[in-house]
mmCIF file of C-alpha atoms in Angstrom:
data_model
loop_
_atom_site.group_PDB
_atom_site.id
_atom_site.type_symbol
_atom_site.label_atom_id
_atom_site.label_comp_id
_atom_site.label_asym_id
_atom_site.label_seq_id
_atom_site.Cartn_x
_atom_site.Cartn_y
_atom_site.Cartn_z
ATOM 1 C CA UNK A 9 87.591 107.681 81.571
ATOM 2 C CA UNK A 10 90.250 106.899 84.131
ATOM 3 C CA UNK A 11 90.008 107.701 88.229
ATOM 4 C CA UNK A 12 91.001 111.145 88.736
ATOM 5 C CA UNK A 13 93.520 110.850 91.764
ATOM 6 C CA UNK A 14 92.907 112.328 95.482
ATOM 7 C CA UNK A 15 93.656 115.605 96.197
ATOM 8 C CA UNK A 16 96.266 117.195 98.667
ATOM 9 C CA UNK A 17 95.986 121.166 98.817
ATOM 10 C CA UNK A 18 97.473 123.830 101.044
ATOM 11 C CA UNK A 19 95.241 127.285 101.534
ATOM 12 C CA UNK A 20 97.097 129.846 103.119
ATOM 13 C CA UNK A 21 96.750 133.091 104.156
ATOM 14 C CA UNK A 22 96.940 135.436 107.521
ATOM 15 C CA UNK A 23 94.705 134.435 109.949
ATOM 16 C CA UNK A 24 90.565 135.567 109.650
ATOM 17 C CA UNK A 25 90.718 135.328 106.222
ATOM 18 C CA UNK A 26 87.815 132.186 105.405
ATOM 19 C CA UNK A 27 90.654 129.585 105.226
ATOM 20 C CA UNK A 28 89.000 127.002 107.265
ATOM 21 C CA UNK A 29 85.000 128.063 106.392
ATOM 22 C CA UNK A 30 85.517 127.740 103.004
ATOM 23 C CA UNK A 31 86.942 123.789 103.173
ATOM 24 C CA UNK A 32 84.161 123.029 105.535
ATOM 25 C CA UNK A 33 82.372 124.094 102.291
ATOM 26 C CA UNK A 34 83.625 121.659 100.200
ATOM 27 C CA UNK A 35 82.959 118.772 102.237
ATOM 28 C CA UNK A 36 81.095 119.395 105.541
ATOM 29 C CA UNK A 37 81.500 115.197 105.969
ATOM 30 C CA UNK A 38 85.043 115.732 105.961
ATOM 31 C CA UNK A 39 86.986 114.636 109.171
ATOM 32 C CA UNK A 40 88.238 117.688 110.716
ATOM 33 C CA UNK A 41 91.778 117.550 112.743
ATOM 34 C CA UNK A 42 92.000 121.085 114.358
ATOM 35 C CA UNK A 43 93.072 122.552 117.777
ATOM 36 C CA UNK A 44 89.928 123.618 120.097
ATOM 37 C CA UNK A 45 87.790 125.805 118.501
ATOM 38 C CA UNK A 46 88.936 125.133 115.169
ATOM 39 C CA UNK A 47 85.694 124.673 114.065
ATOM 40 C CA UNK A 48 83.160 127.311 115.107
ATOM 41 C CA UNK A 49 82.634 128.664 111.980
ATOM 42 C CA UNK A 50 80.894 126.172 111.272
ATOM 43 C CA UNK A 51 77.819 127.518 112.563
ATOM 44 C CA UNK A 52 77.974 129.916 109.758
ATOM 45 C CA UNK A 53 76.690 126.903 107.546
ATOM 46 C CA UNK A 54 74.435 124.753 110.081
ATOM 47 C CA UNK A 55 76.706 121.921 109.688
ATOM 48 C CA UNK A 56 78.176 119.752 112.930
ATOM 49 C CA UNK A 57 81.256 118.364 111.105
ATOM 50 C CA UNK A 58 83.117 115.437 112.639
ATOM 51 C CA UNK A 59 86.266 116.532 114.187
ATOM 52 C CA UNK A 60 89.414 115.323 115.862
ATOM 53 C CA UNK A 61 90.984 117.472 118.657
ATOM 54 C CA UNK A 62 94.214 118.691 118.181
ATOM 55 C CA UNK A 63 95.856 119.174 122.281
ATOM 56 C CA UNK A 64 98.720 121.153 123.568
ATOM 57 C CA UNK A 65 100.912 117.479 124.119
ATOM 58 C CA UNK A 66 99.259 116.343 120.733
ATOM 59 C CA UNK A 67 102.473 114.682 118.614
ATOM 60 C CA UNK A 68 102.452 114.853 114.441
ATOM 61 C CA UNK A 69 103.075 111.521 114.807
ATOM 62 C CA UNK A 70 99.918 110.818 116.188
ATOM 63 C CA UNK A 71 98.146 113.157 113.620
ATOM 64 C CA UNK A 72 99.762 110.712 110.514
ATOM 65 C CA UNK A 73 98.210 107.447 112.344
ATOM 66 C CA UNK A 74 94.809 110.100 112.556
ATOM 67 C CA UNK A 75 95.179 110.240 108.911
ATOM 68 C CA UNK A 76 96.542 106.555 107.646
ATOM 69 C CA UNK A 77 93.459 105.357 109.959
ATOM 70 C CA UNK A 78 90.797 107.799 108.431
ATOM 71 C CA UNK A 79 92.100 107.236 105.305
ATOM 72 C CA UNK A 80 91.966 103.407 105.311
ATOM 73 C CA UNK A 81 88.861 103.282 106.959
ATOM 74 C CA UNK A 82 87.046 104.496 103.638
ATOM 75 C CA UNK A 83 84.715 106.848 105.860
ATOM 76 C CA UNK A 84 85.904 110.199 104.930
ATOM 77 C CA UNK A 85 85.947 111.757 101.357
ATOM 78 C CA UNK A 86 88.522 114.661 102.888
ATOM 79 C CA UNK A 87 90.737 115.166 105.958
ATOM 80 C CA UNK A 88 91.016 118.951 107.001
ATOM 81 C CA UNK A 89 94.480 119.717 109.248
ATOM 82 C CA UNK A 90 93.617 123.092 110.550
ATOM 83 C CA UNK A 91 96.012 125.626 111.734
ATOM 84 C CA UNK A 92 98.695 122.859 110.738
ATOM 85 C CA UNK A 93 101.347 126.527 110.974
ATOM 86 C CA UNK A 94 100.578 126.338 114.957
ATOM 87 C CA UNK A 95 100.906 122.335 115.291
ATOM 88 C CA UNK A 96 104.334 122.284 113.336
ATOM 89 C CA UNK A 97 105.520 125.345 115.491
ATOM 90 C CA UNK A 98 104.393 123.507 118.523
ATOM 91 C CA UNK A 99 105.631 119.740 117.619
ATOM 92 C CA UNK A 100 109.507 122.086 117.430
ATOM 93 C CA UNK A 101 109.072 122.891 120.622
ATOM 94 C CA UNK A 102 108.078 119.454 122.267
ATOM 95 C CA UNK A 103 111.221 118.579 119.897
ATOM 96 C CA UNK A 104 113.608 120.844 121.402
ATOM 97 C CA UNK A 105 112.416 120.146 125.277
ATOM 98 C CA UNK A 106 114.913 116.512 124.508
ATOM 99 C CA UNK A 107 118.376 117.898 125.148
ATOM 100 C CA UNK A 108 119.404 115.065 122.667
ATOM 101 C CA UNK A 109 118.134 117.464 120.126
ATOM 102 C CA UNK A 110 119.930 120.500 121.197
ATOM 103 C CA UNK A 111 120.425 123.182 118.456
ATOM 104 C CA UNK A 112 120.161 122.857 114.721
ATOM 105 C CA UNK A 113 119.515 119.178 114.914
ATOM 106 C CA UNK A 114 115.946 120.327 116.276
ATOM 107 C CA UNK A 115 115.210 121.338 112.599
ATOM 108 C CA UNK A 116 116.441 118.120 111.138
ATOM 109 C CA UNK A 117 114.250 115.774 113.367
ATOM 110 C CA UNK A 118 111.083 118.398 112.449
ATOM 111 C CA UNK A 119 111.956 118.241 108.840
ATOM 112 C CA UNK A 120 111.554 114.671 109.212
ATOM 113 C CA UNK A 121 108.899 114.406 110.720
ATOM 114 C CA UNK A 122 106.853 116.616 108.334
ATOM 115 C CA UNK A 123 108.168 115.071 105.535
ATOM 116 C CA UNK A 124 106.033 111.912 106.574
ATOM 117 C CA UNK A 125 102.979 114.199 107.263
ATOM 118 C CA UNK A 126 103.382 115.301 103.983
ATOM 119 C CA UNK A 127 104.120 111.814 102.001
ATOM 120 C CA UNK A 128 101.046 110.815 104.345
ATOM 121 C CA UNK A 129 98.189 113.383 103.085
ATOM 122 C CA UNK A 130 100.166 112.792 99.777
ATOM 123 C CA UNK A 131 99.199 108.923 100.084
ATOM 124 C CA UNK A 132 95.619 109.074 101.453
ATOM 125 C CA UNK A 133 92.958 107.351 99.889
ATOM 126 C CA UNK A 134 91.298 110.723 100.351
ATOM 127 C CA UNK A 135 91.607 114.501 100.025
ATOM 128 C CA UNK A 136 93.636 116.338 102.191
ATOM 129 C CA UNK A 137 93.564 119.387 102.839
ATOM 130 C CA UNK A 138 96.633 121.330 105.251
ATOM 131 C CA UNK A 139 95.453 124.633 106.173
ATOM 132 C CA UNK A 140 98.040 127.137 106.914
ATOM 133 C CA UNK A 141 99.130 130.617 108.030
ATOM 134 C CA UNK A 142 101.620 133.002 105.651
ATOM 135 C CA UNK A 143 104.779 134.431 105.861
ATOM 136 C CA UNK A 144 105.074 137.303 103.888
ATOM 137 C CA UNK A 145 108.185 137.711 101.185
ATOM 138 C CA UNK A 146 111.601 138.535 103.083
ATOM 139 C CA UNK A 147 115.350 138.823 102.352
ATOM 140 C CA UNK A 148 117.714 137.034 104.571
ATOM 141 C CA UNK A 149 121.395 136.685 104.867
ATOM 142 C CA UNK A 150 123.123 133.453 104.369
ATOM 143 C CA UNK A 151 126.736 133.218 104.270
ATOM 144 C CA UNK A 152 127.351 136.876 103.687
ATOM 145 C CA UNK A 153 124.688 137.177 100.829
ATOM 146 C CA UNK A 154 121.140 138.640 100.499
ATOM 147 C CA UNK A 155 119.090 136.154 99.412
ATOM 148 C CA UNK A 156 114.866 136.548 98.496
ATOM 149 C CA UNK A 157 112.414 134.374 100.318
ATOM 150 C CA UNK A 158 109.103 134.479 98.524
ATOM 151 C CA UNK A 159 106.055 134.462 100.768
ATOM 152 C CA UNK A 160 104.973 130.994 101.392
ATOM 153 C CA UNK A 161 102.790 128.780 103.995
ATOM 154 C CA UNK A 162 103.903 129.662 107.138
ATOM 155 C CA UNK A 163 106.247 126.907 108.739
ATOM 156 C CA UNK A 164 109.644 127.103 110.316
ATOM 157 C CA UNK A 165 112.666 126.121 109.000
ATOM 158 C CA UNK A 166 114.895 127.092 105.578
ATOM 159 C CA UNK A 167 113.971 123.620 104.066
ATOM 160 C CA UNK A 168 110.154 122.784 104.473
ATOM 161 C CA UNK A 169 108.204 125.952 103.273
ATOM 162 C CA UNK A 170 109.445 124.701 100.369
ATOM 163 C CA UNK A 171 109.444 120.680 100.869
ATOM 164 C CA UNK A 172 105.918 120.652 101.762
ATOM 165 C CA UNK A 173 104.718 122.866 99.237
ATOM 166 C CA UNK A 174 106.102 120.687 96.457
ATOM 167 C CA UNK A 175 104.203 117.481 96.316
ATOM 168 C CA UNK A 176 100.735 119.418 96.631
ATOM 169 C CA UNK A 177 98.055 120.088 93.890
ATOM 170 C CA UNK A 178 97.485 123.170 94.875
ATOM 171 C CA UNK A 179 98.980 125.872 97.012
ATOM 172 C CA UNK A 180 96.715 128.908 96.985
ATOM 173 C CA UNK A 181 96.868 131.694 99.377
ATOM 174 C CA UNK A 182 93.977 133.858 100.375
ATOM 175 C CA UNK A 183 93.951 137.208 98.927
ATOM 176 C CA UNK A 184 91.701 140.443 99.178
ATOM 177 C CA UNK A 185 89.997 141.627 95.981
ATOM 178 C CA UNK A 186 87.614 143.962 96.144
ATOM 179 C CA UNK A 187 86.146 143.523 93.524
ATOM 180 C CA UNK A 188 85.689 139.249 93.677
ATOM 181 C CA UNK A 189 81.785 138.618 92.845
ATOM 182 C CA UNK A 190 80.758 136.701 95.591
ATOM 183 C CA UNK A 191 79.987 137.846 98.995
ATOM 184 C CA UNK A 192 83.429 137.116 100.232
ATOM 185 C CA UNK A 193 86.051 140.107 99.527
ATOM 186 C CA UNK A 194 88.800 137.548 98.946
ATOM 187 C CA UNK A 195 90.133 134.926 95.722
ATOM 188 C CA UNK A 196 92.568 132.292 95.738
ATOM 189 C CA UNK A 197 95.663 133.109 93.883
ATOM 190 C CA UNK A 198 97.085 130.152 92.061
ATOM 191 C CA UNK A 199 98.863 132.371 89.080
ATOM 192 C CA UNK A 200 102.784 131.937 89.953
ATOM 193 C CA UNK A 201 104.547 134.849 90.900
ATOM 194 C CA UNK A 202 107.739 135.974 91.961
ATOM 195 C CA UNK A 203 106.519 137.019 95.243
ATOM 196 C CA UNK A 204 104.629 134.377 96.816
ATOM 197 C CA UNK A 205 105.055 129.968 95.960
ATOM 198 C CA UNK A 206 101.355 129.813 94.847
ATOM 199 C CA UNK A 207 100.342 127.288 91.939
ATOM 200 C CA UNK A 208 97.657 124.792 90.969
ATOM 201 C CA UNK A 209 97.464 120.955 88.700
ATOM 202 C CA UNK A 210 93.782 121.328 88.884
ATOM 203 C CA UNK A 211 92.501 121.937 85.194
ATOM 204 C CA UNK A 212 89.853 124.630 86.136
ATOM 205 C CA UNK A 213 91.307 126.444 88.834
ATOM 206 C CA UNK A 214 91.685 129.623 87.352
ATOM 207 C CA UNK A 215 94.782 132.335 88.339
ATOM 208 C CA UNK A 216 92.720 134.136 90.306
ATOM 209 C CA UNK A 217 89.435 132.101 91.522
ATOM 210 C CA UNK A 218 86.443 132.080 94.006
ATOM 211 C CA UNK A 219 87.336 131.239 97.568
ATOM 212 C CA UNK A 220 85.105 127.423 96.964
ATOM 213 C CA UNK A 221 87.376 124.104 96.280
ATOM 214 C CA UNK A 222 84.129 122.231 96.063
ATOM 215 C CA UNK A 223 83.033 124.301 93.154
ATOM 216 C CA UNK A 224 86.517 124.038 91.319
ATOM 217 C CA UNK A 225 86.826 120.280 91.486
ATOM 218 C CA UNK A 226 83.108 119.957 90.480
ATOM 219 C CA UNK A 227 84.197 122.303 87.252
ATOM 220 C CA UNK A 228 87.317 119.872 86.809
ATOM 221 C CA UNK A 229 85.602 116.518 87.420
ATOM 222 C CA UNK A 230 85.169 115.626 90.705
ATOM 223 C CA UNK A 231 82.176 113.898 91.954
ATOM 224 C CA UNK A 232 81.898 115.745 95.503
ATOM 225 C CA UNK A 233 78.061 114.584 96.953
ATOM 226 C CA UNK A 234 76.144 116.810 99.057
ATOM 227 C CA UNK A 235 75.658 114.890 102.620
ATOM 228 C CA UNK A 236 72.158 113.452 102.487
ATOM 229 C CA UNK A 237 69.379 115.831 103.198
ATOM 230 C CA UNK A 238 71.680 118.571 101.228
ATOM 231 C CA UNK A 239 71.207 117.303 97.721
ATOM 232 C CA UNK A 240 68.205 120.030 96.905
ATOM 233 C CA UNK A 241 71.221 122.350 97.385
ATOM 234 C CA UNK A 242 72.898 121.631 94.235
ATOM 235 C CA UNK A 243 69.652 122.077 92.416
ATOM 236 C CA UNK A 244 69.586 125.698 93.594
ATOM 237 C CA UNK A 245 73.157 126.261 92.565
ATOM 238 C CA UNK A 246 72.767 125.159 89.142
ATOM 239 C CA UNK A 247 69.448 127.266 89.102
ATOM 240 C CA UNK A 248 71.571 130.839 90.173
ATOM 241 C CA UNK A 249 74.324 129.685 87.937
ATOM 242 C CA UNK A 250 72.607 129.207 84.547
ATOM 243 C CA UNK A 251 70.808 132.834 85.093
ATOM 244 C CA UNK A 252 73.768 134.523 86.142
ATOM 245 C CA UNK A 253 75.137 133.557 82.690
ATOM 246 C CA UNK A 254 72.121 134.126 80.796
ATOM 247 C CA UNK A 255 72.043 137.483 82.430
ATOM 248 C CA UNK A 256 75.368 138.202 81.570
ATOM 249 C CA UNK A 257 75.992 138.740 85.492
ATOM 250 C CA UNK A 258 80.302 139.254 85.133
ATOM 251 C CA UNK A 259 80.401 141.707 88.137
ATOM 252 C CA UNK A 260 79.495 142.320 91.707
ATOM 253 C CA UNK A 261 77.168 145.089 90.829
ATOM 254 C CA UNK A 262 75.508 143.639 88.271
ATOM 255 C CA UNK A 263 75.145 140.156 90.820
ATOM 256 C CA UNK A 264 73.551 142.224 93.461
ATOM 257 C CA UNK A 265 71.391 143.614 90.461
ATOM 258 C CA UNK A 266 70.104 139.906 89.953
ATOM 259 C CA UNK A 267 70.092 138.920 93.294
ATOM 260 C CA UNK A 268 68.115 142.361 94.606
ATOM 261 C CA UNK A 269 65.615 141.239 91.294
ATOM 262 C CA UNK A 270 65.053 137.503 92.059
ATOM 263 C CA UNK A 271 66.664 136.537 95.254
ATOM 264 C CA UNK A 272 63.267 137.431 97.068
ATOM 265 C CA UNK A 273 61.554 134.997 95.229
ATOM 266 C CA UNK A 274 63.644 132.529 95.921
ATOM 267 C CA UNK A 275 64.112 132.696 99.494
ATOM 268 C CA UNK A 276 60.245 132.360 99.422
ATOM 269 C CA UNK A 277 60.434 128.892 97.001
ATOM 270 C CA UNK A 278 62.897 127.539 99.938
ATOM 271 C CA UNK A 279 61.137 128.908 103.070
ATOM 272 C CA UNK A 280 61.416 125.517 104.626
ATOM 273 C CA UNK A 281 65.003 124.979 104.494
ATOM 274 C CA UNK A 282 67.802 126.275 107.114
ATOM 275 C CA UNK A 283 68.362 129.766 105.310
ATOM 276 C CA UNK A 284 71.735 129.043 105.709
ATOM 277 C CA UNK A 285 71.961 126.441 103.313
ATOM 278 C CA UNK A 286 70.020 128.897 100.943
ATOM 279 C CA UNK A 287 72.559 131.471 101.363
ATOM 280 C CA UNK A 288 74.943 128.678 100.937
ATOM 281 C CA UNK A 289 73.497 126.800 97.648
ATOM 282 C CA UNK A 290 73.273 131.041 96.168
ATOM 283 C CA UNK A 291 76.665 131.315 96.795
ATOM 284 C CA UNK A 292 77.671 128.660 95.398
ATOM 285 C CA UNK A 293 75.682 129.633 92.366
ATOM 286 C CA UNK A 294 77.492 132.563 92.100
ATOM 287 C CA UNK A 295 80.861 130.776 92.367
ATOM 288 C CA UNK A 296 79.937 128.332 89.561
ATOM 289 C CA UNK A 297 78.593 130.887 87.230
ATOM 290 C CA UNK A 298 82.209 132.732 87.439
ATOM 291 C CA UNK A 299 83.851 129.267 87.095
ATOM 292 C CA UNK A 300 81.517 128.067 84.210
ATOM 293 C CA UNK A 301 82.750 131.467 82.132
ATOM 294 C CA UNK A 302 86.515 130.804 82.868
ATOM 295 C CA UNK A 303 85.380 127.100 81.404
ATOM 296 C CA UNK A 304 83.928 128.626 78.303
ATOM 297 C CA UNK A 305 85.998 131.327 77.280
ATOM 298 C CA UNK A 306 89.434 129.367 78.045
ATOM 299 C CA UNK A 307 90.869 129.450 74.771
ATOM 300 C CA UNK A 308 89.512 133.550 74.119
ATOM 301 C CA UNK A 309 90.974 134.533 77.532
ATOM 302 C CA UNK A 310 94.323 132.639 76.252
ATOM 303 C CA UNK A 311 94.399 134.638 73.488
ATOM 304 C CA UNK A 312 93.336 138.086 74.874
ATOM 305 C CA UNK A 313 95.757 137.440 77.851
ATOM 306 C CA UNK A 314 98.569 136.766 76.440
#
C-alpha cells in the first residue's frame, strides 16, 4: 500500500467557534505558529504544545522559512498557522507602509507573497494546517455588473480567497448544528454549496462531520500517534466507540443516555489520569463511533441520499 501524502487543510469559521482547539486535538506535538495568546485553549486539554510567536513586525516571509525549517527538520508531524486571516491582513499593511507599493500594486506583491505560503504548506514534509476567519457570501460590483462572492476563508483581495483555497485537501468551515452528537454544538461542512467554497479529498470526511481532523484521517488511513504517555487514550476511544455502535447510540440524546449509564464507571476505571484527557479520549469515542457509521453505511447512505 503506497504513502498516503501530507495534508494541507484550511478550517474556517467566525471567530470562538473551536477552530484552533480542535487542531490542537489532532496533534498536540504539532508546532504551533500563532500570534500571542493563540494558544490558551490549550489548557482545555492539559497539553503545553510547542509554539512559535507570531509579532506585530512578524513578515510571511519569515513564517515560510518557520515552515521549510520545521518541515525539513523531520520534528513535527503538523504545522498549525493560527489566525493566518489577521497575519495576511497585517503583512498588507507592512506592504503598503513602502510608497513603492502605492495603490493596487499592494495586492499584487500580497498575492505573491501568499502564493509561496501556500505552495510552502502545500510542499511540507508535514501537515499543515492554515486556520482562518470567514467572510460571509456577498455581491459586489465589477465593471457595472453584480457579481456573487460565495463565503470563503477570510483574506483580502479579489484573487486569493480563491488561490489559496485551491491547492488544499480540505476547506471546511465551522458550522452550528444543534443537533451534532458530541459535546461541541458545531460540524465541519465539507458538502459543496453554492454559498460558501467548502470541499474535502479526504475519503472519510463526510458532508457534514465532527469538529476532530485526528479522528477523520485515522478513519481514512492516517497513522496519527498519541504523544507518549497518551497512548492509553486511544484504548478508551475505541472502548466508547464500539458501544456506542453496539448500542445503536445515532443521537445526542440517546449519547447522553449511554454516557449518564456508563460514563460513571468509567471515570472511576481512569481515576488516575488528568480527567481531561478522559473527557478527551470520550470524546473522541463519540466522534469515531459517528465516523465508523458514515464508514459502514457508505454505499446505503449513497443510495438513500441520492
Amino acid at each position: 500500500m503506497s504513502k498516503l501524502p501530507f495534508v494541507f487543510g484550511i478550517v474556517y469559521a467566525a471567530p470562538k467557534k473551536g477552530k484552533t482547539l480542535n487542531l490542537i486535538k489532532a496533534d498536540p506535538s504539532a508546532l504551533i505558529i500563532t500570534p500571542v495568546g493563540g494558544t490558551s485553549c490549550a489548557e482545555y486539554l492539559g497539553v503545553k504544545p510547542e509554539t512559535w510567536l507570531v509579532k506585530p513586525d512578524t513578515r510571511v516571509d519569515k513564517i515560510i522559512e518557520v515552515i521549510n525549517r520545521a518541515s525539513k527538520s523531520k520534528k513535527f508531524r503538523t504545522i498549525i498557522v493560527d489566525d493566518f486571516s489577521l497575519i495576511a491582513d497585517s503583512e498588507l499593511h507592512h506592504i503598503q507602509t513602502n510608497p513603492r507599493n502605492a495603490g493596487f500594486k499592494a495586492f499584487d506583491v500580497l498575492n505573491k507573497t501568499m502564493y509561496k505560503l501556500r505552495d510552502a504548506a502545500r510542499n511540507a514534509e508535514c501537515h499543515v494546517f492554515l486556520v482562518m476567519h470567514e467572510t460571509p457570501p456577498r455581491e459586489v460590483t465589477r465593471d457595472n455588473k453584480t457579481v456573487f462572492i460565495p463565503g470563503h476563508p477570510s483574506i483580502t483581495g479579489w484573487k486569493l480567497p480563491e488561490k489559496i483555497p485551491a491547492m488544499a485537501d480540505f476547506v471546511v468551515r465551522v458550522k452550528y448544528d444543534a443537533k451534532a452528537v458530541s459535546n461541541w454544538p458545531y460540524v465541519y461542512q465539507a458538502a459543496p454549496t453554492p454559498d460558501y467554497i467548502t470541499g474535502s479529498r479526504l475519503a472519510m470526511m463526510p458532508a457534514y462531520s465532527p469538529t476532530n481532523i485526528r479522528e477523520i484521517m485515522l478513519a481514512t488511513g492516517y497513522d496519527l500517534p498519541r504523544p507518549k504517555g497518551m497512548e492509553w487514550m486511544d484504548d478508551v476511544a475505541e472502548a466508547v466507540c464500539q458501544e456506542l455502535v453496539k448500542a445503536e447510540a445515532k443521537d445526542k440524546r440517546s449519547v447522553k443516555k449511554w454516557l449518564s449509564s456508563d460514563g460513571p464507571a468509567l471515570a472511576e476505571t481512569y481515576k488516575d489520569k488528568d480527567p481531561r484527557h478522559v473527557r478527551w479520549a470520550i470524546s473522541d469515542g463519540i466522534d469515531r463511533a459517528v465516523l465508523r457509521r458514515h464508514k459502514t453505511n457508505l454505499l446505503t447512505d449513497f443510495i438513500a441520499n441520492f
